[in-house]
Amino acid sequence: MPDPTPIRRGPGRPPKRIDDRLETREALIRCGIEVLTEKGFTATGIDAVLKRIGVPKGSFYHYFESKEAFGLEVVDSYAAYFARKLDRWFLDDSRQPLARLAAFVDDAKAGMARHGFRRGCLIGNLGQEMSALPETYRDRLEAVFLDWQARLAKCLVLARTRGDIAAEADCERLAAYFWIGWEGAVLRARLMRSETALDIFAQGFIGGLPR
Amino acid sequence: MPDPTPIRRGPGRPPKRIDDRLETREALIRCGIEVLTEKGFTATGIDAVLKRIGVPKGSFYHYFESKEAFGLEVVDSYAAYFARKLDRWFLDDSRQPLARLAAFVDDAKAGMARHGFRRGCLIGNLGQEMSALPETYRDRLEAVFLDWQARLAKCLVLARTRGDIAAEADCERLAAYFWIGWEGAVLRARLMRSETALDIFAQGFIGGLPR
DNA sequence: AGTTTACTAAACGATCGGTCTAATATCCGG
DNA sequence: CCGGATATTAGACCGATCGTTTAGTAAACT
């Protein structure tokens, strides 16, 4: 549906609309998530983002200090979005712990299919691009991975106390293992344009858990 | 060590040396492997490759039709190089099958460390970049993965006949699982600049094999 | 009314992949 | 040993695109 109150664009200060500034900023970030998730940071020009929102190029540096700063905000926003998603699945008391993981995987499969397997994982994309990225990104990206790891580890601990996995299992390490491999699965799923890689990895991981 | 017979560079037809044309061409490809393995395709300019070999820009298009064609040759060359490496490890009769896989992993760890964790896997790099790459690349990259998968599967079959893994194990699928996750491990190792991710994945994989 | 604020249009310099031309040194047929 | 044909270099050059800067305009605020 088209925006019911289209934002006037032209030179000069725009008419007052309280949340206008935030709206534009956040629209840019939201669009940045989509585009960077698909094409990565280096291969994406800011024009591509701006065009899609209808913001003129000259305005970009009014909202963001640089492309680098923009990217960092996109990462933060994506991390927050993904953390919410993980909580939705990993804290879902209506499912057994390991079934929650499977449910997350199914959701991810559906998500990738919905976008024609063009979009991957933003953090993985940028991680792969690190050598062409400002060094600022490195710690931020790694921190996101560690956050995901912690959330999954909690879920695995639950499975362990239930006896679904071995009592001596190192849940933190298992969680690390999952995200390491998961990024590879997403990469491959995009290359093959099929859910197969996600399936193979997920089943391999769950099937290989210590019992 | 410096090249004992440096290639003369200057205008005019070079002296006849049967393999001279190949030398320059192959030097470009070899350098392409290094650079693309480190920075990927999109983020790498042709000049970066040319500068390192001392070949002027005008010469590039004498040897290659385009950057795209060049990249494909680099992929082929890398695939051949990596296939030899896999054979060296996976067909090493002095080791038990699963120990061969572990040896490959150790070798990869040492290799990544030697280059300061700046270089990753060329195929994985380009795979992640697919959405910004000519569509020509897709099948080629996937074919390389399938080749690696077949080589590892053979090794796993050996392990199965020895009874090291369960008789009902699907070696082809396990091999697919390995390479899917391995790419994620390489990605993460580069991000963290540490072998940890490779270790966690390799141990997780081998430890999770059906017994 | 005058200043401040919010935003944009246009241009800038760098770099990209790719082309083109001129120059040059060797090869090869006589 | 001469004289094309050929292989290669040298690097200026092109149009496109990149991230970024600047100068200016119009509404808001005082």
Coordinates of C-alpha atoms (C1' of nucleotides) in Angstrom, one line a residue:
Chain A
M1 CA 0.0 0.0 0.0
P2 CA 1.3 3.5 -0.8
D3 CA 2.2 5.8 2.0
P4 CA -1.0 7.8 2.9
T5 CA 1.0 10.9 3.9
P6 CA 3.9 11.1 1.4
I7 CA 6.8 13.2 2.6
R8 CA 7.3 16.4 0.7
R9 CA 10.7 16.5 -0.9
G10 CA 12.3 19.7 -2.1
P11 CA 14.8 22.3 -1.1
G12 CA 14.3 24.1 2.2
R13 CA 13.1 23.1 5.5
P14 CA 10.1 20.7 5.4
P15 CA 6.8 21.5 7.1
K16 CA 6.8 20.4 10.7
R17 CA 5.8 16.8 11.3
I18 CA 7.0 15.7 14.7
D19 CA 8.4 12.3 13.9
D20 CA 9.4 13.0 10.4
R21 CA 13.1 13.1 10.9
L22 CA 13.0 9.7 12.6
E23 CA 10.8 8.3 10.0
T24 CA 13.2 9.0 7.2
R25 CA 16.2 7.9 9.2
E26 CA 14.6 4.6 10.2
A27 CA 13.3 4.0 6.7
L28 CA 16.8 4.4 5.4
I29 CA 18.1 1.9 8.0
R30 CA 15.3 -0.5 7.4
C31 CA 16.0 -0.4 3.7
G32 CA 19.7 -0.7 4.5
I33 CA 19.1 -4.0 6.2
E34 CA 17.3 -5.3 3.2
V35 CA 19.9 -4.2 0.7
L36 CA 23.0 -5.0 2.7
T37 CA 21.5 -8.4 3.6
E38 CA 21.2 -9.1 -0.1
K39 CA 24.3 -7.5 -1.7
G40 CA 26.7 -6.8 1.2
F41 CA 28.3 -3.5 2.1
T42 CA 31.0 -3.0 -0.5
A43 CA 28.8 -3.9 -3.5
T44 CA 26.0 -1.6 -2.3
G45 CA 26.1 2.1 -3.2
I46 CA 24.2 4.5 -1.0
D47 CA 22.3 5.6 -4.0
A48 CA 20.7 2.2 -4.2
V49 CA 19.3 2.7 -0.7
L50 CA 18.3 6.3 -1.2
K51 CA 16.5 5.6 -4.5
R52 CA 14.3 3.0 -2.9
I53 CA 13.1 5.4 -0.3
G54 CA 12.9 8.4 -2.5
V55 CA 15.5 10.3 -0.5
P56 CA 17.8 12.5 -2.7
K57 CA 21.5 11.7 -2.5
G58 CA 22.4 15.0 -1.0
S59 CA 20.3 14.3 2.1
F60 CA 22.2 11.2 3.1
Y61 CA 24.9 13.1 4.9
H62 CA 22.3 15.0 6.8
Y63 CA 21.1 11.8 8.4
F64 CA 24.4 10.0 8.7
E65 CA 28.0 10.9 9.1
S66 CA 29.3 8.5 6.5
K67 CA 28.5 5.3 4.8
E68 CA 30.6 3.6 7.5
A69 CA 28.5 5.1 10.3
F70 CA 25.3 4.2 8.4
G71 CA 26.5 0.6 8.1
L72 CA 27.1 0.4 11.8
E73 CA 23.6 1.6 12.6
V74 CA 22.2 -0.9 10.1
V75 CA 24.2 -3.7 11.9
D76 CA 22.9 -2.6 15.3
S77 CA 19.3 -2.4 14.0
Y78 CA 19.6 -5.9 12.4
A79 CA 21.1 -7.3 15.6
A80 CA 18.2 -6.0 17.6
Y81 CA 15.7 -7.4 15.2
F82 CA 17.4 -10.7 15.1
A83 CA 17.7 -10.9 18.9
R84 CA 14.0 -10.4 19.1
K85 CA 13.4 -13.2 16.6
L86 CA 15.7 -15.5 18.5
D87 CA 13.9 -14.8 21.8
R88 CA 10.6 -15.5 20.1
W89 CA 11.7 -19.0 19.2
F90 CA 14.2 -19.9 21.9
L91 CA 12.0 -18.7 24.8
D92 CA 8.8 -20.3 23.4
D93 CA 7.7 -22.4 26.4
S94 CA 5.1 -24.2 24.3
R95 CA 7.9 -26.2 22.7
Q96 CA 10.6 -28.4 24.0
P97 CA 14.0 -26.8 23.8
L98 CA 15.4 -28.7 20.8
A99 CA 12.1 -28.2 19.0
R100 CA 12.5 -24.5 19.4
L101 CA 15.8 -24.6 17.5
A102 CA 14.1 -26.7 14.8
A103 CA 11.3 -24.1 14.7
F104 CA 13.8 -21.3 14.3
V105 CA 15.4 -23.2 11.4
D106 CA 12.0 -23.7 9.7
D107 CA 11.3 -20.0 10.1
A108 CA 14.6 -19.1 8.6
K109 CA 14.0 -21.5 5.7
A110 CA 10.6 -19.9 5.0
G111 CA 12.2 -16.4 5.3
M112 CA 14.9 -17.2 2.8
A113 CA 12.5 -18.9 0.4
R114 CA 10.1 -15.9 0.6
H115 CA 12.9 -13.6 -0.7
G116 CA 14.0 -16.0 -3.4
F117 CA 17.1 -16.9 -1.5
R118 CA 18.6 -13.6 -2.5
R119 CA 19.0 -12.4 1.1
G120 CA 21.5 -14.0 3.5
C121 CA 22.6 -13.0 7.0
L122 CA 23.7 -9.4 7.3
I123 CA 26.3 -10.3 9.9
G124 CA 27.7 -13.1 7.9
N125 CA 27.8 -10.9 4.8
L126 CA 29.8 -8.2 6.5
G127 CA 32.0 -10.7 8.3
Q128 CA 33.1 -12.1 5.0
E129 CA 33.7 -8.6 3.7
M130 CA 35.8 -7.6 6.7
S131 CA 39.1 -7.3 4.8
A132 CA 37.4 -4.6 2.7
L133 CA 35.6 -3.0 5.6
P134 CA 36.6 -0.4 8.2
E135 CA 38.2 -2.2 11.1
T136 CA 35.5 -0.7 13.3
Y137 CA 33.2 -3.4 12.2
R138 CA 35.1 -6.4 13.4
D139 CA 34.3 -6.2 17.1
R140 CA 30.8 -5.2 16.5
L141 CA 30.1 -8.2 14.3
E142 CA 31.8 -10.6 16.6
A143 CA 29.8 -9.2 19.5
V144 CA 26.6 -10.0 17.7
F145 CA 27.7 -13.6 17.1
L146 CA 28.5 -13.9 20.8
D147 CA 25.1 -12.6 21.7
W148 CA 23.4 -15.1 19.5
Q149 CA 25.6 -17.8 21.0
A150 CA 24.5 -16.9 24.5
R151 CA 20.9 -17.0 23.6
L152 CA 21.2 -20.4 22.0
A153 CA 23.3 -21.7 24.8
K154 CA 20.6 -21.0 27.3
C155 CA 18.2 -23.0 25.2
L156 CA 20.6 -25.9 25.0
V157 CA 21.1 -25.8 28.8
L158 CA 17.4 -26.2 29.1
A159 CA 17.6 -29.2 26.8
R160 CA 20.4 -30.6 28.9
T161 CA 18.5 -30.3 32.2
R162 CA 15.6 -32.1 30.5
G163 CA 18.0 -34.9 29.6
D164 CA 17.6 -34.3 25.8
I165 CA 21.3 -34.0 25.4
A166 CA 24.1 -35.5 27.4
A167 CA 24.7 -34.1 31.0
E168 CA 28.3 -33.4 30.2
A169 CA 27.6 -31.4 27.0
D170 CA 29.3 -28.1 26.7
C171 CA 26.4 -26.0 25.7
E172 CA 28.3 -22.8 25.1
R173 CA 30.6 -24.6 22.7
L174 CA 27.8 -26.3 21.0
A175 CA 26.1 -23.0 20.5
A176 CA 29.3 -21.6 19.1
Y177 CA 29.4 -24.6 16.8
F178 CA 25.9 -24.0 15.6
W179 CA 26.4 -20.3 14.6
I180 CA 29.7 -21.0 12.9
G181 CA 28.2 -23.7 10.7
W182 CA 24.9 -21.8 10.3
E183 CA 26.6 -19.0 8.5
G184 CA 28.0 -21.5 6.0
A185 CA 24.6 -23.0 5.5
V186 CA 23.0 -19.6 4.8
L187 CA 25.8 -18.9 2.3
R188 CA 25.3 -22.1 0.5
A189 CA 21.5 -21.9 0.5
R190 CA 21.9 -18.6 -1.3
L191 CA 24.3 -20.0 -3.8
M192 CA 22.0 -23.0 -4.5
R193 CA 18.8 -21.0 -4.2
S194 CA 17.4 -23.8 -2.1
E195 CA 16.7 -24.7 1.5
T196 CA 18.7 -27.9 1.2
A197 CA 21.8 -26.5 2.8
L198 CA 19.9 -25.2 5.8
D199 CA 18.2 -28.6 6.2
I200 CA 21.4 -30.6 5.9
F201 CA 23.1 -28.4 8.4
A202 CA 20.3 -28.3 10.9
Q203 CA 19.6 -32.0 10.8
G204 CA 23.4 -32.7 11.0
F205 CA 23.7 -30.5 14.0
I206 CA 20.7 -31.7 15.9
G207 CA 21.5 -35.3 15.0
G208 CA 25.1 -34.9 16.1
L209 CA 24.3 -33.5 19.5
P210 CA 25.8 -35.6 22.3
R211 CA 23.1 -37.8 23.9
Chain B
M1 CA 62.9 -16.1 -3.0
P2 CA 63.0 -13.9 -6.1
D3 CA 62.2 -15.3 -9.5
P4 CA 65.5 -16.4 -11.0
T5 CA 64.5 -15.5 -14.5
P6 CA 62.4 -12.4 -14.1
I7 CA 60.2 -11.6 -17.0
R8 CA 61.5 -8.8 -19.2
R9 CA 58.9 -6.1 -19.4
G10 CA 59.0 -3.4 -22.0
P11 CA 57.5 -2.5 -25.2
G12 CA 57.8 -4.8 -28.2
R13 CA 57.4 -8.5 -28.7
P14 CA 59.1 -10.4 -25.9
P15 CA 61.9 -12.9 -26.8
K16 CA 60.6 -16.4 -27.6
R17 CA 60.3 -18.5 -24.5
I18 CA 57.7 -21.1 -25.2
D19 CA 56.0 -20.7 -21.9
D20 CA 56.4 -16.9 -21.6
R21 CA 52.9 -16.1 -22.5
L22 CA 51.7 -18.6 -20.1
E23 CA 54.1 -17.3 -17.4
T24 CA 52.5 -13.8 -17.4
R25 CA 49.0 -15.2 -17.7
E26 CA 49.6 -17.6 -14.9
A27 CA 51.3 -15.1 -12.7
L28 CA 48.2 -13.0 -13.1
I29 CA 45.9 -15.9 -12.2
R30 CA 48.1 -16.9 -9.3
C31 CA 48.0 -13.4 -7.9
G32 CA 44.3 -13.3 -8.6
I33 CA 43.9 -16.3 -6.3
E34 CA 45.7 -14.5 -3.5
V35 CA 43.9 -11.2 -3.9
L36 CA 40.4 -12.6 -4.5
T37 CA 40.8 -15.0 -1.6
E38 CA 41.5 -12.1 0.6
K39 CA 39.2 -9.4 -0.6
G40 CA 36.7 -11.0 -2.8
F41 CA 35.7 -10.2 -6.4
T42 CA 33.7 -7.0 -6.1
A43 CA 36.1 -5.2 -3.7
T44 CA 39.1 -6.0 -5.9
G45 CA 40.1 -3.8 -8.7
I46 CA 42.0 -5.2 -11.7
D47 CA 44.7 -2.6 -11.0
A48 CA 45.4 -4.2 -7.6
V49 CA 46.3 -7.5 -9.3
L50 CA 48.2 -5.8 -12.1
K51 CA 50.3 -3.6 -9.8
R52 CA 51.5 -6.6 -7.8
I53 CA 52.9 -8.3 -10.9
G54 CA 54.1 -5.2 -12.6
V55 CA 51.9 -5.7 -15.6
P56 CA 50.4 -2.6 -17.1
K57 CA 46.7 -2.2 -17.4
G58 CA 46.8 -2.2 -21.1
S59 CA 48.1 -5.7 -21.1
F60 CA 45.4 -7.2 -19.0
Y61 CA 42.9 -7.2 -21.8
H62 CA 45.4 -8.8 -24.0
Y63 CA 45.4 -11.8 -21.8
F64 CA 41.8 -11.8 -20.6
E65 CA 38.6 -10.9 -22.2
S66 CA 37.2 -9.2 -19.1
K67 CA 37.3 -9.1 -15.4
E68 CA 34.5 -11.7 -15.4
A69 CA 36.4 -14.1 -17.6
F70 CA 39.5 -13.5 -15.5
G71 CA 37.6 -14.4 -12.3
L72 CA 36.3 -17.6 -13.8
E73 CA 39.8 -18.7 -14.7
V74 CA 40.9 -17.8 -11.2
V75 CA 38.1 -20.0 -9.8
D76 CA 39.2 -22.9 -12.1
S77 CA 42.8 -22.6 -11.1
Y78 CA 41.9 -22.4 -7.4
A79 CA 39.6 -25.4 -7.7
A80 CA 42.4 -27.4 -9.3
Y81 CA 44.8 -26.3 -6.6
F82 CA 42.4 -27.2 -3.9
A83 CA 41.5 -30.6 -5.4
R84 CA 45.2 -31.5 -5.4
K85 CA 45.4 -30.5 -1.8
L86 CA 42.4 -32.5 -0.8
D87 CA 43.8 -35.6 -2.6
R88 CA 47.1 -35.1 -0.7
W89 CA 45.2 -35.5 2.6
F90 CA 42.2 -37.6 1.8
L91 CA 44.2 -40.2 -0.1
D92 CA 47.0 -40.4 2.3
D93 CA 47.2 -44.1 3.1
S94 CA 49.6 -43.6 6.0
R95 CA 46.6 -42.3 8.0
Q96 CA 43.3 -43.7 9.0
P97 CA 40.4 -42.0 7.1
L98 CA 39.2 -39.8 9.9
A99 CA 42.7 -38.8 10.8
R100 CA 43.1 -37.6 7.2
L101 CA 40.3 -35.2 7.7
A102 CA 41.8 -34.0 10.9
A103 CA 45.1 -33.5 9.1
F104 CA 43.4 -31.5 6.4
V105 CA 41.9 -29.3 9.1
D106 CA 45.3 -28.8 10.8
D107 CA 46.8 -27.9 7.5
A108 CA 44.1 -25.3 6.8
K109 CA 44.6 -23.9 10.3
A110 CA 48.3 -23.5 9.7
G111 CA 47.6 -21.9 6.3
M112 CA 45.2 -19.4 7.6
A113 CA 47.5 -18.5 10.5
R114 CA 50.4 -18.1 8.1
H115 CA 48.5 -15.4 6.2
G116 CA 47.3 -13.7 9.3
F117 CA 43.7 -14.9 8.9
R118 CA 43.3 -12.4 6.1
R119 CA 42.7 -15.0 3.4
G120 CA 39.6 -17.2 3.4
C121 CA 38.2 -19.6 0.9
L122 CA 37.9 -18.2 -2.6
I123 CA 34.8 -20.3 -3.4
G124 CA 33.1 -19.2 -0.2
N125 CA 34.0 -15.6 -0.8
L126 CA 32.5 -15.6 -4.3
G127 CA 29.6 -17.6 -3.2
Q128 CA 28.7 -14.9 -0.7
E129 CA 29.1 -12.3 -3.4
M130 CA 26.9 -14.1 -5.9
S131 CA 24.1 -11.5 -5.8
A132 CA 26.7 -9.0 -7.1
L133 CA 28.3 -11.4 -9.5
P134 CA 27.6 -12.4 -13.1
E135 CA 25.2 -15.3 -13.0
T136 CA 27.8 -17.3 -14.9
Y137 CA 29.6 -17.9 -11.6
R138 CA 26.8 -19.7 -9.8
D139 CA 27.0 -23.2 -11.4
R140 CA 30.7 -23.1 -11.5
L141 CA 31.0 -22.4 -7.8
E142 CA 28.4 -25.0 -6.9
A143 CA 30.2 -27.5 -9.0
V144 CA 33.4 -27.0 -7.1
F145 CA 31.6 -27.6 -3.8
L146 CA 30.2 -30.8 -5.2
D147 CA 33.6 -31.9 -6.3
W148 CA 35.0 -31.4 -2.8
Q149 CA 32.0 -33.2 -1.4
A150 CA 32.7 -36.2 -3.6
R151 CA 36.3 -36.4 -2.5
L152 CA 35.4 -36.2 1.2
A153 CA 32.6 -38.7 0.8
K154 CA 35.0 -41.3 -0.6
C155 CA 37.2 -40.8 2.5
L156 CA 34.2 -41.1 4.8
V157 CA 33.1 -44.3 3.0
L158 CA 36.5 -45.7 3.8
A159 CA 36.0 -44.8 7.5
R160 CA 32.6 -46.5 7.4
T161 CA 34.0 -49.8 6.0
R162 CA 36.6 -49.7 8.7
G163 CA 33.8 -49.3 11.2
D164 CA 34.9 -45.9 12.4
I165 CA 31.5 -44.5 11.7
A166 CA 28.1 -46.2 11.7
A167 CA 27.4 -48.6 8.9
E168 CA 24.2 -46.9 8.1
A169 CA 25.8 -43.4 7.8
D170 CA 25.0 -41.4 4.7
C171 CA 28.5 -40.4 3.7
E172 CA 27.5 -38.2 0.8
R173 CA 25.2 -36.2 3.1
L174 CA 27.8 -36.0 5.8
A175 CA 30.3 -34.7 3.3
A176 CA 27.8 -32.1 2.2
Y177 CA 27.3 -31.2 5.8
F178 CA 31.0 -30.8 6.4
W179 CA 31.6 -28.3 3.5
I180 CA 28.5 -26.4 4.3
G181 CA 29.7 -25.8 7.8
W182 CA 33.3 -25.5 6.9
E183 CA 32.7 -22.3 4.9
G184 CA 31.1 -20.8 8.0
A185 CA 34.1 -21.8 10.0
V186 CA 36.5 -20.1 7.6
L187 CA 34.4 -17.0 7.6
R188 CA 34.4 -16.8 11.3
A189 CA 38.0 -17.6 11.7
R190 CA 38.8 -14.6 9.5
L191 CA 36.5 -12.4 11.5
M192 CA 38.1 -13.5 14.8
R193 CA 41.5 -13.7 13.4
S194 CA 42.0 -17.0 15.2
E195 CA 41.9 -20.7 14.5
T196 CA 39.2 -21.2 17.2
A197 CA 36.3 -21.4 14.8
L198 CA 38.0 -24.0 12.7
D199 CA 38.7 -26.0 15.8
I200 CA 35.2 -25.8 17.2
F201 CA 33.7 -26.8 13.9
A202 CA 36.1 -29.7 13.1
Q203 CA 35.8 -31.2 16.6
G204 CA 32.1 -30.7 16.5
F205 CA 31.8 -32.4 13.2
I206 CA 34.0 -35.3 13.9
G207 CA 32.6 -35.7 17.4
G208 CA 29.1 -35.7 16.0
L209 CA 29.6 -38.4 13.4
P210 CA 27.3 -41.3 13.8
R211 CA 29.1 -44.2 15.5
Chain C
dA1 C1' 12.1 40.5 10.8
dG2 C1' 16.0 38.0 11.4
dT3 C1' 18.2 33.9 12.8
dT4 C1' 18.3 29.1 13.0
dT5 C1' 17.2 24.7 11.5
dA6 C1' 16.2 21.0 8.0
dC7 C1' 17.0 19.6 4.0
dT8 C1' 18.3 19.3 -0.9
dA9 C1' 20.6 20.1 -5.6
dA10 C1' 24.5 20.0 -7.8
dA11 C1' 29.1 19.3 -8.3
dC12 C1' 33.6 17.3 -7.0
dG13 C1' 37.5 14.2 -7.0
dA14 C1' 38.6 9.4 -7.0
dT15 C1' 38.3 5.1 -8.8
dC16 C1' 36.3 1.6 -11.5
dG17 C1' 36.1 -1.6 -15.7
dG18 C1' 37.2 -1.2 -20.2
dT19 C1' 39.0 0.8 -24.9
dC20 C1' 42.2 2.7 -27.9
dT21 C1' 46.4 4.2 -30.1
dA22 C1' 51.1 4.5 -30.7
dA23 C1' 55.4 2.5 -30.1
dT24 C1' 58.5 -1.2 -30.0
dA25 C1' 61.0 -5.5 -30.2
dT26 C1' 60.9 -9.9 -31.8
dC27 C1' 59.6 -13.7 -35.1
dC28 C1' 59.5 -15.6 -39.6
dG29 C1' 59.5 -16.0 -44.8
dG30 C1' 62.2 -14.6 -48.3
Chain D
dC1 C1' 69.8 -9.8 -43.8
dC2 C1' 65.8 -7.6 -45.0
dG3 C1' 60.8 -6.6 -44.3
dG4 C1' 56.2 -7.5 -43.0
dA5 C1' 53.4 -9.8 -39.5
dT6 C1' 52.8 -10.4 -34.7
dA7 C1' 53.0 -10.0 -29.7
dT8 C1' 53.3 -7.0 -26.0
dT9 C1' 53.8 -2.7 -23.5
dA10 C1' 52.7 2.0 -22.3
dG11 C1' 49.4 4.8 -20.7
dA12 C1' 46.1 8.3 -22.0
dC13 C1' 41.4 8.2 -22.1
dC14 C1' 36.2 7.2 -21.6
dG15 C1' 31.9 7.0 -19.3
dA16 C1' 29.9 5.4 -15.2
dT17 C1' 29.7 5.3 -10.5
dC18 C1' 31.4 5.9 -6.0
dG19 C1' 31.5 8.4 -1.3
dT20 C1' 31.6 13.0 0.0
dT21 C1' 31.3 18.3 0.2
dT22 C1' 29.2 22.7 -0.4
dA23 C1' 26.2 26.3 -1.1
dG24 C1' 21.7 27.5 -1.0
dT25 C1' 16.6 27.4 -0.1
dA26 C1' 12.5 27.3 2.5
dA27 C1' 10.1 26.6 6.7
dA28 C1' 10.3 27.2 11.8
dC29 C1' 11.5 29.7 15.8
dT30 C1' 12.2 33.9 18.5

